[in-house]
XYZ file of C-alpha atoms in Angstrom:
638
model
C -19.216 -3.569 -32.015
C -17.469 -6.579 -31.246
C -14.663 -7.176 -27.933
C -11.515 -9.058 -28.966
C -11.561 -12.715 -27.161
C -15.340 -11.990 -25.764
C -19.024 -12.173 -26.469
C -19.833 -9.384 -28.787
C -20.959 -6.083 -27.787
C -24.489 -4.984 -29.086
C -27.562 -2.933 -28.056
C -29.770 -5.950 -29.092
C -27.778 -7.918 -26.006
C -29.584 -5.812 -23.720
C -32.995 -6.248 -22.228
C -36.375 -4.730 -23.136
C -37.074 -2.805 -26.109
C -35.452 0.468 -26.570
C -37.188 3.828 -27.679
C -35.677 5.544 -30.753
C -33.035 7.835 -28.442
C -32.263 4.570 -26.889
C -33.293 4.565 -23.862
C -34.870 1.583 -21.851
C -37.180 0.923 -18.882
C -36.772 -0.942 -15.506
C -38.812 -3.591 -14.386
C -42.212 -2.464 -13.398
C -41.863 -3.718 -9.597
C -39.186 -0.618 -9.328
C -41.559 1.944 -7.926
C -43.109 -0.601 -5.078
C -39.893 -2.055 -4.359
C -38.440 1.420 -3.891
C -41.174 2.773 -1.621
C -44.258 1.631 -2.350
C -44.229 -1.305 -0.246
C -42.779 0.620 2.567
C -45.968 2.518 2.397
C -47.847 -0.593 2.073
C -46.305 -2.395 5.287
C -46.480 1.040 7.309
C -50.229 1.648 6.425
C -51.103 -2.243 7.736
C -49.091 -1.471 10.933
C -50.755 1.645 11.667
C -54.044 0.305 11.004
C -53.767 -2.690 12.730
C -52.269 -1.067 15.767
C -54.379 2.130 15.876
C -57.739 0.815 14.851
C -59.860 1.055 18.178
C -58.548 4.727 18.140
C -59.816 5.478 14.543
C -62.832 4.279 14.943
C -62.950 6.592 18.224
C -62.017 9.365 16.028
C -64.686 9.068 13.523
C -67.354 7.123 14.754
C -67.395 7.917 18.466
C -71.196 9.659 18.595
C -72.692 6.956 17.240
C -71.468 4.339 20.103
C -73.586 5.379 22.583
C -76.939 5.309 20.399
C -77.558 1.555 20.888
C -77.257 -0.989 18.005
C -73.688 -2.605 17.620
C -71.037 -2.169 20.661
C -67.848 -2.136 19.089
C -65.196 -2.576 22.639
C -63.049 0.461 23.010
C -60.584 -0.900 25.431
C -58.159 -2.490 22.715
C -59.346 -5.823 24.246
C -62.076 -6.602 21.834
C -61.782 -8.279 17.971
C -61.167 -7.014 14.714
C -64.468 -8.691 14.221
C -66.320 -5.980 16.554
C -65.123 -3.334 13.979
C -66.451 -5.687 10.639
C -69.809 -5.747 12.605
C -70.410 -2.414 13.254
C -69.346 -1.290 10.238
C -71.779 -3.658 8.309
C -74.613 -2.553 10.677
C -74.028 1.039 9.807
C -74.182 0.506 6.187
C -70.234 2.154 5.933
C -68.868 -1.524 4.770
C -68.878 -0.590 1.265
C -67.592 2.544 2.080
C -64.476 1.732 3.843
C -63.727 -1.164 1.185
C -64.021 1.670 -1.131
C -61.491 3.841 0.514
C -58.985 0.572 0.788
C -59.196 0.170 -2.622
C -59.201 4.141 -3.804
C -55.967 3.727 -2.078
C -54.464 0.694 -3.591
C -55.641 2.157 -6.881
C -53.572 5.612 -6.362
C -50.728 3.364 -5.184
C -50.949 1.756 -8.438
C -50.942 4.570 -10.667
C -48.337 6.700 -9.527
C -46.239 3.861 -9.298
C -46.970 2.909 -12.895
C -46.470 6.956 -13.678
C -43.059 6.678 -11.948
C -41.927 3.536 -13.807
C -42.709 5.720 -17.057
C -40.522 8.058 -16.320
C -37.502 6.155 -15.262
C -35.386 5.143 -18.039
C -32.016 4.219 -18.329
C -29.608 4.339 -21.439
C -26.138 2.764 -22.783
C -24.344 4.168 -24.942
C -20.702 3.971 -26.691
C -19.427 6.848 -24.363
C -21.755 6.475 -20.862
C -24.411 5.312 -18.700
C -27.238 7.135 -18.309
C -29.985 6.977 -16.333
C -33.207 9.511 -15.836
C -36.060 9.807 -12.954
C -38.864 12.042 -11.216
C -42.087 13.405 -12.400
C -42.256 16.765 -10.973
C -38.517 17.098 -10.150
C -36.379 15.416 -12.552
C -32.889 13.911 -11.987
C -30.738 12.894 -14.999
C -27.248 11.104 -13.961
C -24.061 10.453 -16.236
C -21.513 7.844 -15.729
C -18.537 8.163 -18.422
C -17.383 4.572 -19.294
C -13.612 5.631 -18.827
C -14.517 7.032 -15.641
C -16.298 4.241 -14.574
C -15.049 2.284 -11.176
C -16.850 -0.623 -9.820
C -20.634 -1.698 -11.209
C -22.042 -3.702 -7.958
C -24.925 -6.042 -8.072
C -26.846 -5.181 -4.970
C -30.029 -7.449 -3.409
C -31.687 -6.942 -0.226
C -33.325 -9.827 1.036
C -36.922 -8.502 -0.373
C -35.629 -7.746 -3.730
C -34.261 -11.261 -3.771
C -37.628 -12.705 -2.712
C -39.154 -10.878 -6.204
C -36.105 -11.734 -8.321
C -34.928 -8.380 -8.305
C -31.515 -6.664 -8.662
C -29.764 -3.038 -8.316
C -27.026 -2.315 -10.238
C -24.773 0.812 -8.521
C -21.974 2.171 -11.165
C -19.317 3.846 -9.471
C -17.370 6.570 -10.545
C -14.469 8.375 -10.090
C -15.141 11.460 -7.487
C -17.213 12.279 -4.559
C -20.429 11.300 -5.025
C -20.283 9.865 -8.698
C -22.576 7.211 -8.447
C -25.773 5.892 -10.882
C -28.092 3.650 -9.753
C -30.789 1.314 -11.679
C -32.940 0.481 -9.330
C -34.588 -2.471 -10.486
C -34.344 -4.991 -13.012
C -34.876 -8.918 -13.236
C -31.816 -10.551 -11.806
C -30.857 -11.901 -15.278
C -31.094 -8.923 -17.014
C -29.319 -6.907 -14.107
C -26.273 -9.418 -14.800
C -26.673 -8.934 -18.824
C -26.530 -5.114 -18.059
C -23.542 -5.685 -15.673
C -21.911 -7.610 -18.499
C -22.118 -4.899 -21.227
C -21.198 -1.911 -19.282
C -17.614 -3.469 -18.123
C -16.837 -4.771 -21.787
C -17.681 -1.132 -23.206
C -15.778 0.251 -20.511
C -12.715 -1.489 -21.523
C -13.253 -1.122 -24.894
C -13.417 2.417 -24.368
C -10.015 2.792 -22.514
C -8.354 0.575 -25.178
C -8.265 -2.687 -23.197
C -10.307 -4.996 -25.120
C -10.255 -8.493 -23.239
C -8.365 -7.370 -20.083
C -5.628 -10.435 -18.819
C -7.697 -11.157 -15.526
C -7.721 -14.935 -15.458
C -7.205 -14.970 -19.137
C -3.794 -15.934 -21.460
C -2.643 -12.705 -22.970
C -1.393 -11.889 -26.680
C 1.802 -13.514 -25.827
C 1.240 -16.369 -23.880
C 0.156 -19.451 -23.961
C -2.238 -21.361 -21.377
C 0.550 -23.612 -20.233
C 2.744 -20.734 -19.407
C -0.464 -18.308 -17.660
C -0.928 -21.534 -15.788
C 2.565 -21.684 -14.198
C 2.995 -18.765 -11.705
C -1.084 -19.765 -10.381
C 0.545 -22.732 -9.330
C 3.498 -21.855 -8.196
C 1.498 -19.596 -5.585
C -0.342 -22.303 -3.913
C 1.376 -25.314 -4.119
C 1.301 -28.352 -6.550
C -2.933 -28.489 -6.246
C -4.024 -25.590 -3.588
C -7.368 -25.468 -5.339
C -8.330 -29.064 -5.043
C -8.182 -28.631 -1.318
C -11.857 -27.556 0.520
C -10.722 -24.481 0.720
C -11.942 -23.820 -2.657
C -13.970 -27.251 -3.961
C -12.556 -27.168 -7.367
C -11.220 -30.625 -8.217
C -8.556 -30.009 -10.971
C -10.387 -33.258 -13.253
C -13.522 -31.377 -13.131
C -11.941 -27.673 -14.504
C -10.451 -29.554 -17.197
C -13.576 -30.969 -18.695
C -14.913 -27.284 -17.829
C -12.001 -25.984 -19.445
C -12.598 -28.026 -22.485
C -16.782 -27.551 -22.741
C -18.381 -24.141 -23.661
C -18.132 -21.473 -20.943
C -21.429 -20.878 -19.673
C -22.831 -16.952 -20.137
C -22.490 -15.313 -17.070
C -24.692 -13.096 -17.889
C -27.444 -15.563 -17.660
C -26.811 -18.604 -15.878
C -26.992 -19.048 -11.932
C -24.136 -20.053 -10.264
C -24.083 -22.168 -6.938
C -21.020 -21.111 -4.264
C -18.635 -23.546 -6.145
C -18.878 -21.592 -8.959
C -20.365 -24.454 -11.700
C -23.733 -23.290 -12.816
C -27.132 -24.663 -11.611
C -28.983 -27.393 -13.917
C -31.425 -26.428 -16.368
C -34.700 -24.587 -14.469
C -37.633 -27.215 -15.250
C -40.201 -24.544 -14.046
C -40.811 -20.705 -13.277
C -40.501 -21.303 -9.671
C -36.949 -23.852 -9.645
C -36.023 -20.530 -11.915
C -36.318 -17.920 -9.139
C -35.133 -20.183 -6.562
C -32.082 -20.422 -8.109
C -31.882 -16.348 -8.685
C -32.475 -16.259 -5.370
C -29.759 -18.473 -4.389
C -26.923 -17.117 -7.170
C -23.623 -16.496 -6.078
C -23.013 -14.773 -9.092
C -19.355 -16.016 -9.231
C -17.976 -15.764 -12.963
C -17.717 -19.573 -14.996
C -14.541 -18.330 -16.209
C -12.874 -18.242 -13.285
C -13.016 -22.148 -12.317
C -10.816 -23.203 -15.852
C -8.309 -19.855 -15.004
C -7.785 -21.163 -11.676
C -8.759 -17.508 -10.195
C -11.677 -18.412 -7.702
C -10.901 -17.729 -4.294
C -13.363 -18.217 -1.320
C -13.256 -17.874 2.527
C -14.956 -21.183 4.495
C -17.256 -20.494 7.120
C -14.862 -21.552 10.328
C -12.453 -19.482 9.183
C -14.515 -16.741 8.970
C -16.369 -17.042 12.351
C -12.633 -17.518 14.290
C -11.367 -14.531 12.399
C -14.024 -12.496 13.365
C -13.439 -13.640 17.410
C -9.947 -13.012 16.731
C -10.607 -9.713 15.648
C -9.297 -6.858 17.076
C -13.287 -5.065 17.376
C -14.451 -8.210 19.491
C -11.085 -8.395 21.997
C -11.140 -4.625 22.974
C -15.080 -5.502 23.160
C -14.153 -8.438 25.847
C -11.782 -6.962 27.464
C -13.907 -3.696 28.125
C -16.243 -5.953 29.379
C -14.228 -7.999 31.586
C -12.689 -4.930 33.452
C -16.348 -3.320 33.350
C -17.359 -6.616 35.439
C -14.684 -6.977 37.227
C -14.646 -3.092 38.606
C -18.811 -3.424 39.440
C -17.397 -6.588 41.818
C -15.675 -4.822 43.378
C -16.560 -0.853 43.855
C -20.040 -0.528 42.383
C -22.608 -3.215 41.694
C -24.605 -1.444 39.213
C -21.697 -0.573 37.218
C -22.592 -4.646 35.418
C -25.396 -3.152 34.077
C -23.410 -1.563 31.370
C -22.093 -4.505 29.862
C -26.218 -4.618 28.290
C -25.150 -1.783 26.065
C -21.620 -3.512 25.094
C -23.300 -6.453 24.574
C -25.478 -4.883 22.173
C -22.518 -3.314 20.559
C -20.928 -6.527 20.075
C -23.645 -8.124 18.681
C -23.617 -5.180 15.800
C -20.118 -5.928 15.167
C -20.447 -9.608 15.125
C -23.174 -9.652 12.436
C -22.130 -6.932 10.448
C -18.682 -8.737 9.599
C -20.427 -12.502 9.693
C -22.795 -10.701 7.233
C -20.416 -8.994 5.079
C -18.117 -12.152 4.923
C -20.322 -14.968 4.298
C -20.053 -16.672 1.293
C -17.178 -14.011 0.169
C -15.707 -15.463 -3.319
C -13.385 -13.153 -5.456
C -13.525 -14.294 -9.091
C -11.319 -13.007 -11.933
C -13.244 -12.811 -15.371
C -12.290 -11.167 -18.573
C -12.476 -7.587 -17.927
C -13.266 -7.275 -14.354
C -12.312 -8.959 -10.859
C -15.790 -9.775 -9.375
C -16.131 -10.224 -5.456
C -19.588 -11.392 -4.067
C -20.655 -11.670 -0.152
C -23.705 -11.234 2.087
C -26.122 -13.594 4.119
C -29.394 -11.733 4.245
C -28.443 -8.796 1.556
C -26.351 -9.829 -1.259
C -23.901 -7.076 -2.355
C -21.126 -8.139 -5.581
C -19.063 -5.926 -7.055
C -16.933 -5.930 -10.437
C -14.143 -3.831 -10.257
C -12.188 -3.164 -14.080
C -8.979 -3.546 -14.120
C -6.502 -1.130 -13.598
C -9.060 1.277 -11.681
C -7.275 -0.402 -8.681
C -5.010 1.823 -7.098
C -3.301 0.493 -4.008
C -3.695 -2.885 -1.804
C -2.782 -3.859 1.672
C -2.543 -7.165 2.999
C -3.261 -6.946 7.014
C -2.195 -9.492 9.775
C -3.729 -8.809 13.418
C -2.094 -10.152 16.346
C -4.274 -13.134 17.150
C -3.962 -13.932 13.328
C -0.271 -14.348 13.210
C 0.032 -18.053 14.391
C -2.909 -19.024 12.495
C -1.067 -17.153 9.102
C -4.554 -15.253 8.282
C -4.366 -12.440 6.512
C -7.043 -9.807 5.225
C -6.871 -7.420 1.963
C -8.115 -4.312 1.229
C -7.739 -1.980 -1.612
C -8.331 1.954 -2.428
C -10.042 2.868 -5.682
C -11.512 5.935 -6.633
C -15.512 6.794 -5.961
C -16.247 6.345 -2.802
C -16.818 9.090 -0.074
C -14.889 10.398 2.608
C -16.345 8.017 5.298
C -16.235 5.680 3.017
C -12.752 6.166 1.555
C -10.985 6.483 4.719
C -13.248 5.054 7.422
C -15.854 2.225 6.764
C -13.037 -0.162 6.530
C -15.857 -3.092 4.899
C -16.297 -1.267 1.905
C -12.783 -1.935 0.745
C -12.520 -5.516 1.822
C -11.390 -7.908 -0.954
C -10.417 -10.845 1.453
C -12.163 -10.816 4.568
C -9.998 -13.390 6.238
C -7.546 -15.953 4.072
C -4.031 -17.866 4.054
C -0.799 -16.802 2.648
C -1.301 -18.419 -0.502
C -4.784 -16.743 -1.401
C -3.505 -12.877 -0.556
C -0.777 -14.045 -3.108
C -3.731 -14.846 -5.679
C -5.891 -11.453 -4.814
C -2.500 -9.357 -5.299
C -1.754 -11.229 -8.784
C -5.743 -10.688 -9.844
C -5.924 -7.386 -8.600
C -2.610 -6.089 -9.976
C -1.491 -7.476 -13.227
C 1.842 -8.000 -13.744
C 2.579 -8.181 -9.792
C 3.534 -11.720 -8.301
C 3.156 -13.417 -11.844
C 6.146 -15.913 -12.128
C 8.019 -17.350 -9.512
C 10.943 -14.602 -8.445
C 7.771 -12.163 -7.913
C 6.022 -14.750 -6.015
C 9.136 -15.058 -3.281
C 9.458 -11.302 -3.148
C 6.141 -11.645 -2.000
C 6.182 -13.894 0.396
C 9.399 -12.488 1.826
C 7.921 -8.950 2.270
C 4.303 -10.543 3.842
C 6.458 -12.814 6.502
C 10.142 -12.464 5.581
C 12.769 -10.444 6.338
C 11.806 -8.538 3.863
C 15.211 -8.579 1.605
C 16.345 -5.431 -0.142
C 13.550 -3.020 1.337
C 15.296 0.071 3.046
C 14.240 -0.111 6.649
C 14.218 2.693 9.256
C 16.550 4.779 10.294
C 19.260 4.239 13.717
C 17.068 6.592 15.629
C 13.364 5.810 13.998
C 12.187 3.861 17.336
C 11.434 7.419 19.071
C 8.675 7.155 16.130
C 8.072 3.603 15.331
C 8.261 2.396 18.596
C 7.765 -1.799 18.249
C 7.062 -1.419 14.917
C 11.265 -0.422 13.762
C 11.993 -3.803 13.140
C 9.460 -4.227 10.557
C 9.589 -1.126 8.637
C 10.848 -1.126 5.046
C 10.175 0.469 1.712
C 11.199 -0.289 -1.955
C 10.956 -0.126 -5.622
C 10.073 -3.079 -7.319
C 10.763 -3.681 -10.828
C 12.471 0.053 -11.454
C 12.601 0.517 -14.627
C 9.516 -1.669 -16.121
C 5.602 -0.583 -16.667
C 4.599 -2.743 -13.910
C 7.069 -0.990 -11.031
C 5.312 -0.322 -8.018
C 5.798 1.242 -4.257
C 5.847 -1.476 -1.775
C 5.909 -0.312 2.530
C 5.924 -2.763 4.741
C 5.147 -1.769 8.564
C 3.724 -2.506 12.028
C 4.133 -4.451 15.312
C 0.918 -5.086 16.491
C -0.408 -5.283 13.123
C 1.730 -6.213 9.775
C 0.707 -5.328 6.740
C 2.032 -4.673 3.100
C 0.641 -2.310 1.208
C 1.627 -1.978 -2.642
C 0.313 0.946 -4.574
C 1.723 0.657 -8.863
C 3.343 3.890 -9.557
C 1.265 4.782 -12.694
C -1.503 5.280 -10.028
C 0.621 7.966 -8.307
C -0.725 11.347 -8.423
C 2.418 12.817 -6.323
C 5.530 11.967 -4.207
C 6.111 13.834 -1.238
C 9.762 13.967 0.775
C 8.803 15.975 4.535
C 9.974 15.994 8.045
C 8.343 16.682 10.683
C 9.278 18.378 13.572
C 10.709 15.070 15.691
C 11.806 14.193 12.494
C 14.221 16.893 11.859
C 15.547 16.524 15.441
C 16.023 12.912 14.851
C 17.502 13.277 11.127
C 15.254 11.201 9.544
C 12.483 11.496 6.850
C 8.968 10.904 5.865
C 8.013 9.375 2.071
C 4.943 9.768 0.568
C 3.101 8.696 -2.195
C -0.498 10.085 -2.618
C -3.532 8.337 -4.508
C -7.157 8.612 -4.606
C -8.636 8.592 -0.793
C -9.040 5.694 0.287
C -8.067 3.090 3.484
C -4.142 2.060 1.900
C -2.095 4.842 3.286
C 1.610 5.232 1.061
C 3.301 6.634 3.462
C 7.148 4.969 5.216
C 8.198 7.143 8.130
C 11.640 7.340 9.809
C 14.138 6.728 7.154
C 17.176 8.236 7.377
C 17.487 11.419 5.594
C 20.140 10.530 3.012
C 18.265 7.644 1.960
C 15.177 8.712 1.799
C 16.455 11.669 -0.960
C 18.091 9.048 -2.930
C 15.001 6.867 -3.002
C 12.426 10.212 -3.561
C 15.277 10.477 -6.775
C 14.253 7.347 -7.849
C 10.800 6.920 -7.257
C 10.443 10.717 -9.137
C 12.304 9.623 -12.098
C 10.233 6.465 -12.464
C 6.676 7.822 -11.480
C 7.557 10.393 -14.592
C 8.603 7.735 -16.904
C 6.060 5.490 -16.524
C 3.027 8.030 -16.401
C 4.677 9.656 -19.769
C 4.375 6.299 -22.123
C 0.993 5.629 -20.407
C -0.684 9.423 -21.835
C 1.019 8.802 -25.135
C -0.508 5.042 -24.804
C -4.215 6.220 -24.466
C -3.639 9.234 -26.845
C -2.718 6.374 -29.517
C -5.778 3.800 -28.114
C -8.167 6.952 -28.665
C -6.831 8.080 -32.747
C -7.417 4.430 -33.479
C -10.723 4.058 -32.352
C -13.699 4.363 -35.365
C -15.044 7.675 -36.123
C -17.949 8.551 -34.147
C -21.329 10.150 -34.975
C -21.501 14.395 -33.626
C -21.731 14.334 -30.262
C -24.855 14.552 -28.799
C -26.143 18.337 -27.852
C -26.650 18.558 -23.573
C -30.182 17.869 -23.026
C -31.981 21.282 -21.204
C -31.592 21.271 -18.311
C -29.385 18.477 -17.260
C -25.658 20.123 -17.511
C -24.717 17.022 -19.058
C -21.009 17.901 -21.278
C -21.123 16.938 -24.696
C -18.460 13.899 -24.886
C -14.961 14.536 -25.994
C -14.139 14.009 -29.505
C -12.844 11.233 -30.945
C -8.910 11.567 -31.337
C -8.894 13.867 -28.471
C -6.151 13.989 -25.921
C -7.471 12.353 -22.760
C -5.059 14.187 -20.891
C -2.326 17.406 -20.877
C 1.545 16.730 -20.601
C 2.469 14.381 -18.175
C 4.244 15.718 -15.396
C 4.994 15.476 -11.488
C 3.631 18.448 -10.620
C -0.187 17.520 -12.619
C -0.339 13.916 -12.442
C -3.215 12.566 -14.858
C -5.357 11.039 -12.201
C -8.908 9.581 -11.482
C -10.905 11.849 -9.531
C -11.963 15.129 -10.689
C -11.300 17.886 -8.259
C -8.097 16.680 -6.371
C -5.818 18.703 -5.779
C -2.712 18.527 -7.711
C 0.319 16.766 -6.819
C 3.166 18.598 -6.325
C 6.652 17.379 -6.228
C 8.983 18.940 -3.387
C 12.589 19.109 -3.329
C 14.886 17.672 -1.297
C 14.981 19.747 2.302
């Protein structure tokens, strides 16, 4: 099988050697890496901590009989143990024990690499584990989210990578926990070019001309978003001389090479050991991206002032100033509970320094890639169109500096997750104006691509915000400071690439834009204060996630004329995009029977070939991306 405009797609691609069903090992350090050396670390602790008391325990009678005095007081030597213990005649012995132990560690480590196997196929990604209990996981390539590279600082230090794939619903997730760092990217590599071979994409258009255009003209809108040369600044240390002699060279595998935080891969490895320094030190940002001009990085001082700019560390400091300031002056020991605030800070400090440093969002062939972390290393590939909504977000403290942040909703992740752990969405941590216009164009094709999209965008981030419908005469009793702001719109009515744009808040702006073939319903309500005001609430409802569709206080009249709208194109658009994937399935190749469900598992036999992916397209049972949601439903006008 072969991918239209990319490196071919082949079982042989992938690492180790395959068994005749297919399926393939992980590396052999899995088992210890998992738990193993957990046990290893624990057991040294204990020992080392506890050993006057064990040798209490056992060997207590024999202290008192003369010979060796071994000092029970926990003041004495390690050496006072190896003494006695070679006296006694129970050196051996112990040894013995050590190593009975490292032996059993060994084996059912080597036992539990046996039976942990993973597989690829044309339709999923499986993956099997357990002795006694088994587990055996299935992630359908069309259903397939994100695939994240993840690398705590000890799998880093043994060259060591998990790869998470993420799937639509609660709880879809399949892990391969470990293999080499190279083959972890190989595997990476494979599973998002099936994936959009499978839904009929082929070479997706992230950073990448299309079928009908040329480089010149994919070029154009880039840098009309910036400026004349936005990425030759040090904001992203990509010199426009060097891409083009990139540009013109052979694009370096990303599956394979290392890639420093400029993106250009690392020299040749002379040795083994230059070779896992530089796994150890990969960014894992994709080639492709520096000749597409679609890198975009966050530099250190930004990210430090965002983050004590942040809303988290100001309510922090203020708590803590009024916290001083009341123990001056009623209760002295009241100061003491800044400690605990303190700590709390210092939680929030790291975990966002952490999460942000060295953030890079690259846009490759069939994915947009983002890659952060100091100590762990967490990057995530994301296929296109599994994006469902973005928000750009301005704080306060932000607004003269023009910092924004983005964050998106896809399907997969859990309720705290989805709707809480506001990290996990991040795709820009902290950036300008110019680089939320290049995450918005990456992450939604077709959105901010030539110039008149670009200035739509920029007006609605920090404009006036020109032809959005804005809130209703009496909407401050529900806005409050955030009236002036408020605004929602159609863009593009009437094309594939239409989408639902709100704009809102006082405090904090944002923009959030969700494309309306990712709506699973459209809601028209009001609310109690609503109804005495005369206004209405519009909704449009996706997956769960952090973006929330929603423009509140519009006048009534309005708001049913835009619900009209945004009905009539949410139908028409989600109509032509069933009878598109019905037509990308019937042209696939006929495929062998499927395969029967292993005992056991409740693994599904996979659909046919030819089959439709979904019933009639309509309002009231959206085709959407997570299994189990309820269905949308599309009320009338009150």
């Amino acid at each position: 099988m072969t991918e239209a405009g990319g490196p071919a797609i082949s079982d042989a691609a992938l690492p180790g050697n395959a068994d005749a069903e297919g399926w393939r090992r992980l590396h052999p350090l899995s088992p210890l890496l998992r738990g193993g050396v957990v046990l290893i670390v624990v057991a040294g602790i204990v020992f080392a901590n506890f050993r006057d008391h064990f040798v209490n325990l056992f060997f207590s009678d024999r202290f008192t009989g003369g010979g060796v005095e071994v000092d029970m007081n926990g003041e004495g030597d390690i050496v006072d143990l190896y003494e006695y213990l070679a006296a006694e005649g129970l050196l051996l012995l112990v040894l013995g024990g050590v190593l009975l132990v490292l032996v059993l560690i060994i084996v059912f480590s080597w036992v539990a690499w046996r039976f942990a196997t993973y597989r690829i196929g044309e339709d999923d990604v499986e993956a099997r584990r357990g002795v006694l209990f088994r587990t055996h996981r299935r992630a359908p390539l069309e259903r397939i989210q994100s695939v994240n590279l993840q690398r705590s600082l000890l799998a880093r230090a043994f060259g060591l990578t998990k790869i998470e794939i993420v799937t639509a619903g609660q709880g879809g997730k399949v892990e391969l926990a470990y293999l080499a760092h190279g083959d972890a990217k190989t595997v990476r590599e494979q599973i998002v070019r099936r994936a959009a071979v499978k839904r009929g994409e082929g070479s997706a258009p992230g950073g990448f001309p299309g079928p009908s255009e040329t480089p010149e003209t994919a070029a154009a809108p880039r840098a009309a978003a910036s400026g004349d040369n936005a990425f030759a600044s040090g904001d992203y240390a990509v010199a426009s001389g060097d891409r083009a002699a990139e540009a013109s060279g052979a694009t370096p595998d990303p599956a394979t090479t290392a890639v420093g935080i400029d993106g250009r891969p690392y020299a040749p490895a002379g040795d083994r050991l230059s070779a896992r320094a530089q796994d150890f030190a990969d960014f894992d940002i994709d080639p492709a991206a520096l000749a597409a001009d679609a890198l975009v990085k966050v530099p250190l001082g930004r990210l430090i002032g965002s983050i004590a700019l942040g809303w988290e560390a100001v309510v922090v400091m203020l708590i803590a100033v009024l916290v001083v300031a009341g123990g001056a002056v009623f209760e002295p020991a009241l100061i003491l509970t800044v400690i605990p605030l303190g700590i709390v800070m210092v939680g929030i400090v790291f975990s966002q320094f952490n999460k942000g440093f060295n953030f890079a969002l690259s846009r490759g062939r069939d994915a947009i890639r983002t890659g952060s972390g100091l100590t762990s290393t967490m990057t995530e590939s994301i296929p296109f169109g599994r994006i469902h909504a973005v928000e750009a977000r301005q704080p306060l403290l932000w607004r003269p500096l023009g910092w924004w942040r983005a964050r998106i909703t896809t399907a997969g992740h859990s309720v705290a997750q989805g709707g809480q752990n506001a990290t996990q969405n991040v795709v820009l941590p902290v950036g300008t104006e110019a680089d939320v216009l290049r995450v918005i164009e990456a992450l939604l094709p077709g959105v901010g691509d030539d110039e008149r999209g670009i200035a739509a965008l920029r007006d609605a981030l920090s404009g006036a915000g020109t032809g959005y419908l804005g809130a209703g005469p009496r909407a401050g009793w529900v806005l409050w400071f955030g009236r002036r702001r408020a605004g929602v719109a159609v863009a593009e009515t009437g094309s594939a690439d239409a989408t639902l744009r709100i704009r809102r808040g006082a405090l904090t702006r944002s923009l959030s834009i969700m494309p309306l073939v990712r709506a699973q319903s459209v809601q028209l309500r009001r609310p109690l204060v609503h109804r005495w005001l005369g206004l209405a609430s519009l909704q449009a409802h996706t997956v769960l996630g952090p973006v929330r569709m929603e423009m509140r206080g519009i006048a009534l009249e309005p708001a049913r004329e835009l619900f009209d709208v945004l009905e009539a194109d949410v139908l028409r658009i989600q109509n032509a995009e069933a009878r598109e994937l019905s037509d990308a399935q019937d042209r696939l190749p006929e495929r062998p029977p499927a395969r029967v469900a292993e005992a056991g598992t409740g693994i599904p036999a996979p659909r046919a070939a030819g089959a439709e992916p979904h019933g009639p397209a309509r309002l009231a049972d959206v085709p959407g991306d997570v299994p189990g949601d309820a269905p949308g439903n599309v009320p009338g006008a009150p």
